[in-house]
mmCIF file of C-alpha atoms in Angstrom:
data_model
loop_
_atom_site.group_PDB
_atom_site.id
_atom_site.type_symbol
_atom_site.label_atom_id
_atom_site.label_comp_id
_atom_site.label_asym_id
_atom_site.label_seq_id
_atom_site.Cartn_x
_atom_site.Cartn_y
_atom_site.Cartn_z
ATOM 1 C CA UNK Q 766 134.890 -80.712 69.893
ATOM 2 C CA UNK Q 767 137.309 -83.257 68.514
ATOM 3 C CA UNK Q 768 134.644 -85.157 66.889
ATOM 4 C CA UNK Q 769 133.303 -82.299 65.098
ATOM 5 C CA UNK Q 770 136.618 -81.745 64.159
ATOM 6 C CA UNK Q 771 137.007 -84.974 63.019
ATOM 7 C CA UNK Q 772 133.535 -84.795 60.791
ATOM 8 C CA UNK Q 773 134.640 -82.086 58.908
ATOM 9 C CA UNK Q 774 138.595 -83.265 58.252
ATOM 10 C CA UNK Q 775 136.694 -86.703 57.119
ATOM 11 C CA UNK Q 776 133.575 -86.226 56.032
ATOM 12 C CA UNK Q 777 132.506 -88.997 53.434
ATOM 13 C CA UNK Q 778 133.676 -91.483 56.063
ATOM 14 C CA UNK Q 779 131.754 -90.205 59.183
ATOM 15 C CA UNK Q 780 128.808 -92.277 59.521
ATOM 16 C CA UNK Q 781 126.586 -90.199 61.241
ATOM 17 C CA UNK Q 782 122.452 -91.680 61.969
ATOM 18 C CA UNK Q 783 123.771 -94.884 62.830
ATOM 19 C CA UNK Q 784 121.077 -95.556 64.817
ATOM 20 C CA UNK Q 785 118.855 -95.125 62.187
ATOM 21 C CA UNK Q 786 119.593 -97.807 59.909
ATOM 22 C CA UNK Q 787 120.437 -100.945 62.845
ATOM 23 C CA UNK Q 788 118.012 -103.745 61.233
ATOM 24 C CA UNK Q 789 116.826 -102.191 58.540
ATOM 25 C CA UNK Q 790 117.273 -103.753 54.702
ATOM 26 C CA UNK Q 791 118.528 -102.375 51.923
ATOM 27 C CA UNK Q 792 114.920 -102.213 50.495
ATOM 28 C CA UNK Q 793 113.092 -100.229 53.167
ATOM 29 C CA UNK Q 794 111.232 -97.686 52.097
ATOM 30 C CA UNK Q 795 112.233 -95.204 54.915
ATOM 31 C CA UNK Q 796 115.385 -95.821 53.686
ATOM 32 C CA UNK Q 797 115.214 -92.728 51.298
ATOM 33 C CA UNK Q 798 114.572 -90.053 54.125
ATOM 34 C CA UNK Q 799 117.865 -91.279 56.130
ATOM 35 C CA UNK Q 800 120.440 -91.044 52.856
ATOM 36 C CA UNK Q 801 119.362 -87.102 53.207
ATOM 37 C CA UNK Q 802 121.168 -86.697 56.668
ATOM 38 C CA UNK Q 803 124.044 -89.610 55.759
ATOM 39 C CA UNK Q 804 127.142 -87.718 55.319
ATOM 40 C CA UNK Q 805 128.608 -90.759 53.680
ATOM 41 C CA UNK Q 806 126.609 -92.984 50.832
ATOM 42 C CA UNK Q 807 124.435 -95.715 52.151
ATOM 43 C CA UNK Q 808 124.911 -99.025 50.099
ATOM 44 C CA UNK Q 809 124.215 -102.247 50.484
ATOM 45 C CA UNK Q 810 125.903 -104.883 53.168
ATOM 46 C CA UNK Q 811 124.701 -108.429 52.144
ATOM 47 C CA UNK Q 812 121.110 -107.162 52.142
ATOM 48 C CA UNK Q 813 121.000 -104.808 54.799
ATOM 49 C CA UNK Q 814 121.899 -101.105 54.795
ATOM 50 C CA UNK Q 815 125.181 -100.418 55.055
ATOM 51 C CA UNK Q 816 127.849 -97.328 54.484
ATOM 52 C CA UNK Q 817 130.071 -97.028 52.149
ATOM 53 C CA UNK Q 818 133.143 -95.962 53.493
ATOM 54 C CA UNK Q 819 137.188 -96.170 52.956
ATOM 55 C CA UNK Q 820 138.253 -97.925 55.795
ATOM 56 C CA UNK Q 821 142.436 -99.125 55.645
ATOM 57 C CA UNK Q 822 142.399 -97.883 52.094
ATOM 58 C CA UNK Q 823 139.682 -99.842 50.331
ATOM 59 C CA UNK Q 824 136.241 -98.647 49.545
ATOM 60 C CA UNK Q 825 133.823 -101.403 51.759
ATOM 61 C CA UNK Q 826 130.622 -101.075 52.882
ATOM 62 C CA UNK Q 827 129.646 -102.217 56.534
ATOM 63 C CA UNK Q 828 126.040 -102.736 57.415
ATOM 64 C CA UNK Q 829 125.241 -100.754 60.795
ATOM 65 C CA UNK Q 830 125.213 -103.275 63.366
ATOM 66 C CA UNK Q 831 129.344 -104.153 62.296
ATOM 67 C CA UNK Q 832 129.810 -100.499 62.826
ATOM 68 C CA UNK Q 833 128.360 -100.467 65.780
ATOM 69 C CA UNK Q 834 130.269 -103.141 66.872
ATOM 70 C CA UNK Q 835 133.358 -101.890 65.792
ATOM 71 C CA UNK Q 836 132.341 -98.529 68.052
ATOM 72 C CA UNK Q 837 131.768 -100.826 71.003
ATOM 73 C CA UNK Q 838 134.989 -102.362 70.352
ATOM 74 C CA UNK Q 839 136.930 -98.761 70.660
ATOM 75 C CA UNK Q 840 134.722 -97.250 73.635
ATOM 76 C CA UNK Q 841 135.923 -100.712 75.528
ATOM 77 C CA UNK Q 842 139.446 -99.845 74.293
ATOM 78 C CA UNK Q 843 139.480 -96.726 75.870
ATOM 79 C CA UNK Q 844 138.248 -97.423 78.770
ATOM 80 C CA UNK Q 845 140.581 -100.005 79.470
ATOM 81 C CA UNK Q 846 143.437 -97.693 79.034
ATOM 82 C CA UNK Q 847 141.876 -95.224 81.153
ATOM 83 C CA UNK Q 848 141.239 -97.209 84.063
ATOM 84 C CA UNK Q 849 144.348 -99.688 84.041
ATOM 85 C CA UNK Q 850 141.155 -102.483 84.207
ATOM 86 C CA UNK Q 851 140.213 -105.387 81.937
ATOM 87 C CA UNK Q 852 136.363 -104.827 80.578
ATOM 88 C CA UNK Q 853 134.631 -108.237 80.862
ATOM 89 C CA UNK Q 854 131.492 -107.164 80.168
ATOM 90 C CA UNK Q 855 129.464 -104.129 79.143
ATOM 91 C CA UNK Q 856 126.137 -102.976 79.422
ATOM 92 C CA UNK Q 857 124.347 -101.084 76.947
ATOM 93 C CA UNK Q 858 121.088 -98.573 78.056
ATOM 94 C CA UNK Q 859 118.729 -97.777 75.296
ATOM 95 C CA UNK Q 860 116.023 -95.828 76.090
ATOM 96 C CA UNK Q 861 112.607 -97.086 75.452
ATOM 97 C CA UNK Q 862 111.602 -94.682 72.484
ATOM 98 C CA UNK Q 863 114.472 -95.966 70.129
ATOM 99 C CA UNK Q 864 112.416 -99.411 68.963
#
């Protein structure tokens, strides 16, 4: 609920089919059909697609996999303050359909 919540208070900075564009360049093709369900623009991030968000009050565009990282980086966050416990390491499953 909060992240819905979230979506619609910040819309043009929710990047939403993430998955979608990890690895892909700016130049795909298939690139078209995923900036129709991107709620924020898609640019590009040193050759690769990217959003193009406002992130600490400047307009930057991060290409997927640094956004994914940066997602990563909070989930660990959290879950360090939830259970008192320093993350070493984490473990990622991805089911075999997403390649």
């Amino acid at each position: 609920d909060q992240a819905f919540a979230q979506v619609k208070s910040n819309f043009r900075n929710s990047c939403r089919v993430l998955k979608h564009l990890v690895g892909r360049d700016f130049t795909d093709p298939d690139l078209e059909a995923e900036r129709f369900w991107s709620t924020c623009p898609i640019g590009d991030a040193a050759g690769r697609a990217g959003y193009q968000v406002t992130f600490r009050e400047q307009e930057q565009c991060f290409a997927a996999h640094e956004v994914l990282a940066m997602l990563i980086t909070k989930l660990v966050a959290t879950c360090e303050a939830y259970t008192k416990v320093e993350v070493r390491e984490v473990v990622l499953g991805i089911p075999s359909y997403f390649t």
